[in-house]
Short mmCIF file of C-alpha atoms in Angstrom, two decimals:
data_model
loop_
_atom_site.label_atom_id
_atom_site.label_comp_id
_atom_site.label_asym_id
_atom_site.label_seq_id
_atom_site.Cartn_x
_atom_site.Cartn_y
_atom_site.Cartn_z
CA MET R 1 -65.56 93.60 -139.24
CA GLY R 2 -65.33 97.37 -139.56
CA LYS R 3 -62.23 99.27 -140.57
CA GLY R 4 -61.64 100.57 -137.03
CA VAL R 5 -61.66 97.05 -135.63
CA TRP R 6 -59.17 95.88 -138.25
CA ASN R 7 -56.88 98.82 -137.40
CA SER R 8 -56.98 97.85 -133.72
CA VAL R 9 -56.19 94.21 -134.56
CA SER R 10 -53.28 95.34 -136.75
CA ILE R 11 -51.82 97.50 -133.98
CA VAL R 12 -52.06 94.67 -131.44
CA PHE R 13 -50.47 92.29 -133.97
CA MET R 14 -47.56 94.66 -134.61
CA ILE R 15 -46.97 95.21 -130.90
CA SER R 16 -46.98 91.44 -130.38
CA LEU R 17 -44.40 91.00 -133.16
CA ALA R 18 -42.22 93.68 -131.53
CA PHE R 19 -42.31 91.89 -128.19
CA VAL R 20 -41.51 88.55 -129.83
CA TYR R 21 -38.51 90.12 -131.59
CA PHE R 22 -37.33 91.91 -128.45
CA CYS R 23 -37.61 88.79 -126.29
CA SER R 24 -35.86 86.63 -128.87
CA LYS R 25 -32.78 88.79 -128.52
CA SER R 26 -32.26 88.01 -124.87
CA LEU R 27 -33.88 86.19 -121.99
CA THR R 28 -32.15 88.54 -119.59
CA PRO R 29 -34.64 90.72 -117.67
CA TYR R 30 -34.42 94.47 -118.24
CA TYR R 31 -34.91 96.72 -115.24
CA TRP R 32 -35.95 100.32 -114.78
CA ILE R 33 -35.27 101.57 -111.27
CA ARG R 34 -36.52 104.86 -109.82
CA GLU R 35 -34.76 106.09 -106.71
CA SER R 36 -35.65 108.59 -104.03
CA ILE R 37 -33.47 108.99 -101.00
CA HIS R 38 -35.04 109.29 -97.58
CA GLY R 39 -32.35 109.57 -94.93
CA SER R 40 -29.60 107.02 -95.48
CA ASN R 41 -29.98 105.48 -98.92
CA ASN R 42 -33.57 104.45 -98.33
CA LEU R 43 -34.67 103.59 -101.81
CA GLU R 44 -38.06 103.52 -103.46
CA MET R 45 -37.56 101.05 -106.25
CA GLN R 46 -39.85 100.40 -109.17
CA VAL R 47 -38.78 97.29 -111.08
CA GLN R 48 -40.31 96.47 -114.44
CA THR R 49 -39.22 93.15 -115.92
CA ILE R 50 -39.94 92.50 -119.59
CA CYS R 51 -39.72 89.07 -121.26
CA ASN R 52 -38.89 87.47 -117.93
CA GLY R 53 -37.79 84.13 -119.31
CA GLY R 54 -40.67 84.22 -121.80
CA ASN R 55 -43.33 85.05 -119.21
CA ARG R 56 -45.62 88.04 -119.54
CA PRO R 57 -44.38 91.41 -118.19
CA ILE R 58 -44.24 91.79 -114.42
CA MET R 59 -44.63 95.05 -112.53
CA LYS R 60 -43.55 95.29 -108.94
CA LYS R 61 -43.33 98.29 -106.63
CA THR R 62 -41.61 98.15 -103.29
CA LYS R 63 -39.63 100.23 -100.85
CA CYS R 64 -36.34 98.91 -99.61
CA ASN R 65 -32.81 99.78 -98.61
CA TRP R 66 -30.38 97.97 -100.91
CA PHE R 67 -27.79 97.93 -98.14
CA GLN R 68 -29.87 96.17 -95.50
CA GLY R 69 -30.48 92.49 -96.11
CA LYS R 70 -28.92 89.06 -95.75
CA TRP R 71 -26.61 86.70 -97.62
CA VAL R 72 -28.43 83.76 -99.22
CA TRP R 73 -27.09 80.63 -100.86
CA ASP R 74 -27.38 80.73 -104.66
CA ASP R 75 -26.42 77.69 -106.74
CA SER R 76 -25.96 79.91 -109.82
CA TYR R 77 -23.03 81.70 -108.18
CA PRO R 78 -20.20 82.59 -108.68
CA LEU R 79 -20.78 84.91 -111.60
CA TYR R 80 -17.40 84.00 -113.22
CA ASP R 81 -14.43 81.66 -112.86
CA SER R 82 -11.71 83.59 -111.04
CA MET R 83 -9.02 81.21 -112.36
CA SER R 84 -9.85 82.48 -115.85
CA CYS R 85 -9.63 86.17 -114.90
CA PRO R 86 -6.32 87.72 -116.02
CA PHE R 87 -6.56 90.81 -113.81
CA ILE R 88 -6.30 89.47 -110.23
CA ARG R 89 -3.19 90.44 -108.28
CA LYS R 90 -1.48 87.89 -106.08
CA GLU R 91 -2.81 89.69 -102.98
CA PHE R 92 -6.44 88.84 -103.87
CA HIS R 93 -6.16 85.52 -105.76
CA CYS R 94 -7.34 83.16 -103.03
CA ILE R 95 -8.02 80.07 -105.14
CA LYS R 96 -4.68 80.29 -106.94
CA TYR R 97 -2.91 80.40 -103.58
CA GLY R 98 -4.56 77.38 -102.04
CA ARG R 99 -8.06 78.14 -100.82
CA THR R 100 -10.08 74.95 -101.30
CA ASN R 101 -13.22 75.71 -99.29
CA LEU R 102 -15.19 77.62 -101.91
CA GLN R 103 -18.55 78.05 -100.20
CA TYR R 104 -17.80 81.77 -99.87
CA LEU R 105 -18.38 82.09 -103.62
CA LYS R 106 -21.96 80.79 -103.45
CA TYR R 107 -23.62 83.61 -101.47
CA ARG R 108 -25.72 86.34 -103.04
CA TRP R 109 -26.74 89.59 -101.31
CA GLN R 110 -30.52 89.75 -100.84
CA PRO R 111 -31.90 93.15 -99.74
CA HIS R 112 -34.96 93.09 -97.50
CA GLY R 113 -38.03 93.72 -99.64
CA CYS R 114 -36.68 93.89 -103.20
CA GLU R 115 -34.55 92.15 -105.79
CA LEU R 116 -31.31 93.40 -107.33
CA PRO R 117 -30.76 92.78 -111.04
CA ARG R 118 -28.28 90.07 -111.96
CA PHE R 119 -25.03 91.49 -113.30
CA ASP R 120 -25.06 91.60 -117.11
CA GLY R 121 -21.61 92.50 -118.40
CA GLU R 122 -22.67 93.03 -122.00
CA ASP R 123 -25.50 95.33 -120.93
CA PHE R 124 -23.07 97.22 -118.65
CA LEU R 125 -20.62 97.79 -121.50
CA ARG R 126 -23.37 98.84 -123.93
CA ARG R 127 -24.67 101.41 -121.45
CA MET R 128 -21.16 102.70 -120.76
CA LYS R 129 -20.08 102.73 -124.43
CA GLY R 130 -17.49 105.46 -125.06
CA LYS R 131 -17.27 106.36 -121.35
CA LYS R 132 -14.55 106.43 -118.70
CA ILE R 133 -15.06 104.83 -115.29
CA MET R 134 -12.51 105.64 -112.59
CA TYR R 135 -11.97 104.15 -109.13
CA VAL R 136 -10.13 106.62 -106.91
CA GLY R 137 -8.79 105.55 -103.53
CA ASP R 138 -6.65 103.05 -101.66
CA SER R 139 -6.26 99.25 -101.83
CA MET R 140 -10.00 98.79 -101.21
CA SER R 141 -10.54 100.63 -104.49
CA LEU R 142 -8.06 98.22 -106.08
CA ASN R 143 -10.09 95.31 -104.66
CA ASN R 144 -13.24 96.83 -106.21
CA PHE R 145 -11.57 97.74 -109.53
CA GLU R 146 -10.27 94.22 -110.14
CA SER R 147 -13.66 92.74 -109.28
CA LEU R 148 -15.37 94.82 -112.00
CA LEU R 149 -12.72 93.81 -114.54
CA CYS R 150 -13.28 90.13 -113.73
CA LEU R 151 -17.07 90.53 -113.91
CA LEU R 152 -16.83 92.10 -117.36
CA HIS R 153 -14.23 89.64 -118.62
CA GLY R 154 -16.12 86.66 -117.23
CA THR R 155 -19.63 87.56 -118.35
CA VAL R 156 -18.84 88.82 -121.87
CA PRO R 157 -17.28 85.87 -123.74
CA GLY R 158 -14.38 86.82 -125.99
CA VAL R 159 -14.35 90.48 -124.97
CA LYS R 160 -11.26 92.27 -126.27
CA TYR R 161 -9.23 94.49 -123.95
CA LYS R 162 -5.92 96.25 -123.60
CA GLU R 163 -4.05 97.36 -120.48
CA GLU R 164 -2.01 100.53 -119.94
CA PHE R 165 0.13 101.37 -116.92
CA THR R 166 1.40 104.80 -115.93
CA PRO R 167 2.87 106.10 -112.66
CA LEU R 168 -0.54 107.62 -111.84
CA ASN R 169 -3.03 104.97 -112.91
CA VAL R 170 -3.93 101.65 -114.51
CA THR R 171 -6.33 101.67 -117.46
CA VAL R 172 -8.12 98.68 -118.98
CA THR R 173 -9.99 99.46 -122.21
CA PHE R 174 -12.70 97.13 -123.47
CA GLN R 175 -12.05 97.82 -127.11
CA ASP R 176 -15.26 96.80 -128.84
CA TYR R 177 -17.18 99.22 -126.60
CA ASP R 178 -14.51 101.91 -126.09
CA VAL R 179 -15.08 101.67 -122.32
CA GLU R 180 -12.14 102.60 -120.10
CA VAL R 181 -11.99 101.30 -116.53
CA ILE R 182 -9.30 103.16 -114.60
CA LEU R 183 -7.70 102.86 -111.16
CA PHE R 184 -6.23 106.06 -109.68
CA HIS R 185 -4.31 105.50 -106.44
CA SER R 186 -5.03 108.14 -103.77
CA GLU R 187 -5.09 107.04 -100.13
CA PHE R 188 -6.50 110.28 -98.70
CA LEU R 189 -8.14 112.04 -101.72
CA VAL R 190 -6.27 115.18 -100.66
CA ASP R 191 -2.65 115.73 -101.74
CA ILE R 192 0.67 114.68 -100.24
CA GLU R 193 3.61 116.92 -101.16
CA LYS R 194 7.32 116.69 -100.42
CA GLU R 195 8.68 119.77 -98.64
CA GLY R 196 11.78 120.60 -96.68
CA ILE R 197 10.34 119.15 -93.48
CA GLY R 198 9.23 115.93 -95.19
CA ARG R 199 6.03 114.54 -96.70
CA VAL R 200 3.07 116.78 -95.91
CA VAL R 201 -0.63 115.94 -96.22
CA LYS R 202 -2.26 119.05 -97.67
CA MET R 203 -5.75 119.07 -96.19
CA LYS R 204 -6.91 121.91 -98.42
CA SER R 205 -5.56 120.65 -101.75
CA VAL R 206 -7.08 118.31 -104.37
CA LYS R 207 -4.81 118.85 -107.37
CA ASN R 208 -5.53 115.42 -108.83
CA GLY R 209 -9.11 116.56 -109.25
CA GLU R 210 -8.02 118.12 -112.57
CA ILE R 211 -7.75 114.54 -113.86
CA TRP R 212 -10.77 113.09 -112.05
CA LYS R 213 -13.34 115.62 -113.23
CA HIS R 214 -13.03 114.49 -116.86
CA MET R 215 -14.39 111.02 -116.08
CA ASN R 216 -17.99 109.88 -116.70
CA VAL R 217 -18.26 107.70 -113.58
CA LEU R 218 -16.22 108.26 -110.42
CA ILE R 219 -16.12 105.83 -107.47
CA PHE R 220 -14.20 107.32 -104.55
CA ASN R 221 -12.92 105.62 -101.43
CA SER R 222 -10.87 106.62 -98.39
CA TRP R 223 -10.29 105.77 -94.74
CA LEU R 224 -8.06 102.69 -94.47
CA TRP R 225 -4.74 104.51 -94.62
CA TRP R 226 -5.67 106.88 -91.82
CA LEU R 227 -5.20 103.85 -89.57
CA ARG R 228 -1.53 103.47 -90.56
CA MET R 229 1.03 104.49 -87.96
CA PRO R 230 4.80 105.06 -88.34
CA PRO R 231 6.80 103.68 -90.01
CA LYS R 232 4.11 102.56 -92.51
CA GLN R 233 2.21 105.84 -92.80
CA PRO R 234 3.10 107.66 -96.06
CA TRP R 235 3.38 111.16 -94.54
CA ASP R 236 5.36 113.03 -91.86
CA PHE R 237 3.20 116.11 -91.19
CA ILE R 238 -0.35 117.35 -91.74
CA GLU R 239 -1.10 120.86 -92.94
CA GLN R 240 -4.64 121.53 -91.74
CA VAL R 241 -7.17 123.62 -93.65
CA ASP R 242 -6.28 126.69 -91.58
CA GLY R 243 -2.61 126.35 -92.57
CA LYS R 244 -1.42 125.00 -89.21
CA VAL R 245 1.18 122.24 -89.57
CA VAL R 246 1.02 119.42 -87.02
CA LYS R 247 2.96 116.22 -86.49
CA ASP R 248 -0.23 114.22 -85.97
CA MET R 249 -3.90 114.55 -85.09
CA ASN R 250 -6.90 112.40 -84.24
CA ARG R 251 -7.22 110.14 -87.27
CA VAL R 252 -11.03 110.15 -87.42
CA GLN R 253 -10.94 113.96 -87.34
CA ALA R 254 -8.26 113.89 -90.04
CA PHE R 255 -10.49 111.69 -92.22
CA GLN R 256 -13.37 114.10 -91.66
CA MET R 257 -11.27 117.15 -92.57
CA ALA R 258 -9.97 115.54 -95.76
CA LEU R 259 -13.44 114.34 -96.79
CA GLN R 260 -14.91 117.81 -96.27
CA THR R 261 -12.26 119.23 -98.61
CA TRP R 262 -13.07 116.54 -101.19
CA ALA R 263 -16.81 117.29 -100.85
CA LYS R 264 -16.21 120.98 -101.54
CA TRP R 265 -14.20 120.00 -104.63
CA VAL R 266 -17.12 117.85 -105.84
CA ASP R 267 -19.55 120.74 -105.40
CA ARG R 268 -17.24 123.19 -107.11
CA GLU R 269 -15.70 121.19 -109.96
CA VAL R 270 -17.80 118.20 -111.03
CA ASP R 271 -20.25 118.68 -113.90
CA PHE R 272 -23.10 116.37 -112.92
CA THR R 273 -24.63 116.57 -116.38
CA LYS R 274 -21.64 114.55 -117.59
CA THR R 275 -20.36 112.72 -114.51
CA LYS R 276 -21.94 110.39 -111.93
CA VAL R 277 -20.24 110.29 -108.53
CA PHE R 278 -20.23 107.41 -106.05
CA PHE R 279 -18.55 107.01 -102.69
CA GLN R 280 -17.46 103.50 -101.73
CA GLY R 281 -18.17 103.31 -98.01
CA GLU R 282 -16.21 101.66 -95.25
CA THR R 283 -15.90 97.86 -95.28
CA ALA R 284 -15.40 95.66 -92.24
CA ALA R 285 -12.20 94.01 -91.05
CA HIS R 286 -12.40 90.87 -88.88
CA TYR R 287 -9.42 90.56 -86.52
CA ARG R 288 -11.20 90.27 -83.15
CA GLY R 289 -13.42 87.24 -82.74
CA ASP R 290 -15.08 88.55 -79.60
CA ILE R 291 -17.03 90.94 -81.83
CA TRP R 292 -18.95 87.97 -83.28
CA GLY R 293 -19.04 85.62 -80.29
CA LYS R 294 -15.63 83.94 -80.50
CA THR R 295 -12.52 84.53 -78.40
CA ALA R 296 -10.73 87.85 -78.76
CA LYS R 297 -7.76 86.09 -80.38
CA ALA R 298 -9.91 84.59 -83.13
CA SER R 299 -9.91 86.23 -86.55
CA CYS R 300 -11.28 85.50 -90.01
CA GLU R 301 -9.08 82.40 -90.26
CA ASN R 302 -11.09 79.17 -90.50
CA GLU R 303 -14.40 81.02 -90.90
CA PHE R 304 -16.34 79.49 -93.78
CA MET R 305 -19.88 80.89 -93.48
CA PRO R 306 -21.39 84.38 -93.29
CA LEU R 307 -22.34 85.68 -89.87
CA ASN R 308 -25.92 86.04 -88.75
CA GLU R 309 -27.19 89.53 -87.88
CA THR R 310 -27.96 88.29 -84.37
CA VAL R 311 -24.29 87.65 -83.49
CA ILE R 312 -22.73 90.93 -84.63
CA SER R 313 -23.70 94.57 -84.32
CA THR R 314 -24.77 96.28 -87.52
CA ALA R 315 -24.81 99.76 -85.97
CA ALA R 316 -23.03 102.38 -88.08
CA SER R 317 -19.46 103.24 -87.07
CA PRO R 318 -18.27 106.83 -86.49
CA VAL R 319 -16.55 106.73 -89.89
CA THR R 320 -19.75 105.68 -91.66
CA ASN R 321 -21.76 108.34 -89.81
CA ILE R 322 -19.24 111.03 -90.77
CA THR R 323 -19.33 109.89 -94.40
CA LYS R 324 -23.13 110.01 -94.53
CA LYS R 325 -23.26 113.45 -92.93
CA ILE R 326 -20.72 114.97 -95.31
CA LEU R 327 -22.35 113.41 -98.38
CA SER R 328 -25.74 114.73 -97.27
CA GLU R 329 -24.31 118.26 -97.22
CA ILE R 330 -23.07 118.14 -100.82
CA ARG R 331 -25.46 120.11 -102.98
CA LYS R 332 -25.09 117.61 -105.81
CA ALA R 333 -26.22 113.98 -105.74
CA VAL R 334 -23.39 111.68 -104.65
CA PHE R 335 -24.48 108.06 -104.26
CA LEU R 336 -23.15 106.24 -101.20
CA LEU R 337 -22.34 102.58 -101.70
CA ASP R 338 -22.98 101.77 -98.04
CA LEU R 339 -21.03 98.53 -97.68
CA ALA R 340 -20.63 98.43 -93.89
CA THR R 341 -23.40 95.99 -92.96
CA LEU R 342 -23.13 93.60 -95.88
CA SER R 343 -19.34 93.33 -95.41
CA ARG R 344 -19.58 92.99 -91.62
CA LEU R 345 -21.51 89.75 -92.08
CA ARG R 346 -18.90 88.24 -94.44
CA VAL R 347 -16.15 87.10 -92.11
CA ASP R 348 -15.67 84.16 -94.50
CA GLY R 349 -14.90 86.30 -97.56
CA HIS R 350 -11.47 87.65 -96.58
CA ILE R 351 -8.17 86.62 -98.12
CA MET R 352 -6.93 85.02 -94.87
CA LYS R 353 -3.61 83.29 -95.64
CA TYR R 354 -4.51 82.50 -99.25
CA ASN R 355 -2.42 85.08 -101.07
CA GLY R 356 0.93 85.47 -102.75
CA VAL R 357 2.44 87.72 -100.11
CA HIS R 358 2.28 85.13 -97.31
CA GLY R 359 0.51 87.21 -94.70
CA ARG R 360 -2.81 86.96 -92.88
CA ASP R 361 -5.31 89.42 -94.29
CA CYS R 362 -8.71 89.93 -92.68
CA THR R 363 -9.15 93.37 -94.27
CA HIS R 364 -9.20 92.76 -98.01
CA TRP R 365 -11.38 90.31 -99.92
CA CYS R 366 -10.96 87.36 -102.25
CA ILE R 367 -11.70 87.92 -105.94
CA GLY R 368 -14.18 86.54 -106.95
CA GLY R 369 -16.26 87.03 -103.88
CA VAL R 370 -17.70 89.83 -101.80
CA PRO R 371 -16.46 92.77 -103.98
CA ASP R 372 -18.55 91.43 -106.87
CA THR R 373 -21.62 92.49 -104.87
CA TRP R 374 -20.22 96.02 -104.56
CA ASN R 375 -20.14 96.22 -108.34
CA LEU R 376 -23.57 94.65 -108.64
CA LEU R 377 -24.85 97.53 -106.49
CA LEU R 378 -22.95 99.99 -108.69
CA TYR R 379 -24.57 98.42 -111.76
CA ALA R 380 -28.03 98.64 -110.19
CA ALA R 381 -27.47 102.33 -109.41
CA LEU R 382 -26.27 103.06 -112.94
CA LEU R 383 -29.36 101.36 -114.36
CA GLN R 384 -31.43 104.21 -112.94
CA ASP R 385 -30.05 106.77 -115.34
CA THR R 386 -28.64 105.00 -118.40
#
């Protein structure tokens, strides 16, 4: 054979050796995902899977919305053993506090028209090496934060970590990767200050942003605490953006005002060449059974299967619509984790009575469980750019 032919054979041989080496390192598929947003998180996804369990490369193009789909049974779930996770607070530790029906752990979120990558904790930590990830918000952020910690701890055997607690935040550092996962508690994203008249929500002030803007990944959340009424609400007055001080106001409008201030802060202060910003959308509570075909007095108690789309409305709430509108007006790309529909179908995933505080909870979620999907979606979004 001629020299040119031998050169071609040599190149093919070397490429083949490279693929054999690459595939021998892991049977886990690698994904590249390209996103374009059309309206509300409508995603055009290109998924390329290499060394898919030893099979030849697969290319698949599809359009889908990650946040519209259904829950399907998956025998490979859960992704980790929650009894082995050291990070779960007594409020979220359903199995520890007596939950024996564990079917809720076996459901995987399946978007219509595309596949999500399986969570790979080692890959996540490699991609985030040397970076700081911060969850900013209320107890739903805590729910999400502890889920990610359990996913990383449970899918990376022997991973080393250390915990630090300050009055402002909780930090867990995965030491071999120098990855910090941080929780910053902020119910409203805007500030609350003590003044002579009492505790005042400052609708025009985001002083904690001086801390937030130094992170590499930010996942914000707000809404739940606007539903709190006296004596449980953590403020006495609201100072509106025009300086007017009021005793109270429409809570949806208050949420909108605070979120607009936060959005302006994002536009003004966040360096998007260094920081990726996500907003963790509203999640469903299940206290009124008449919403899904039961009696009004029914709640999430004794519900052990996801709901079908045909028995509950999946129309966006006013809060979700406000969130989408404000995010669409930010000049920089903030990714909405639109959790409304997928959480609305999971009446079975709540804490119920299985917690260490002895109260019924149809707002928050068992860990492991539904919040693991929130972090799977976060992982899929991060795969686009890292």
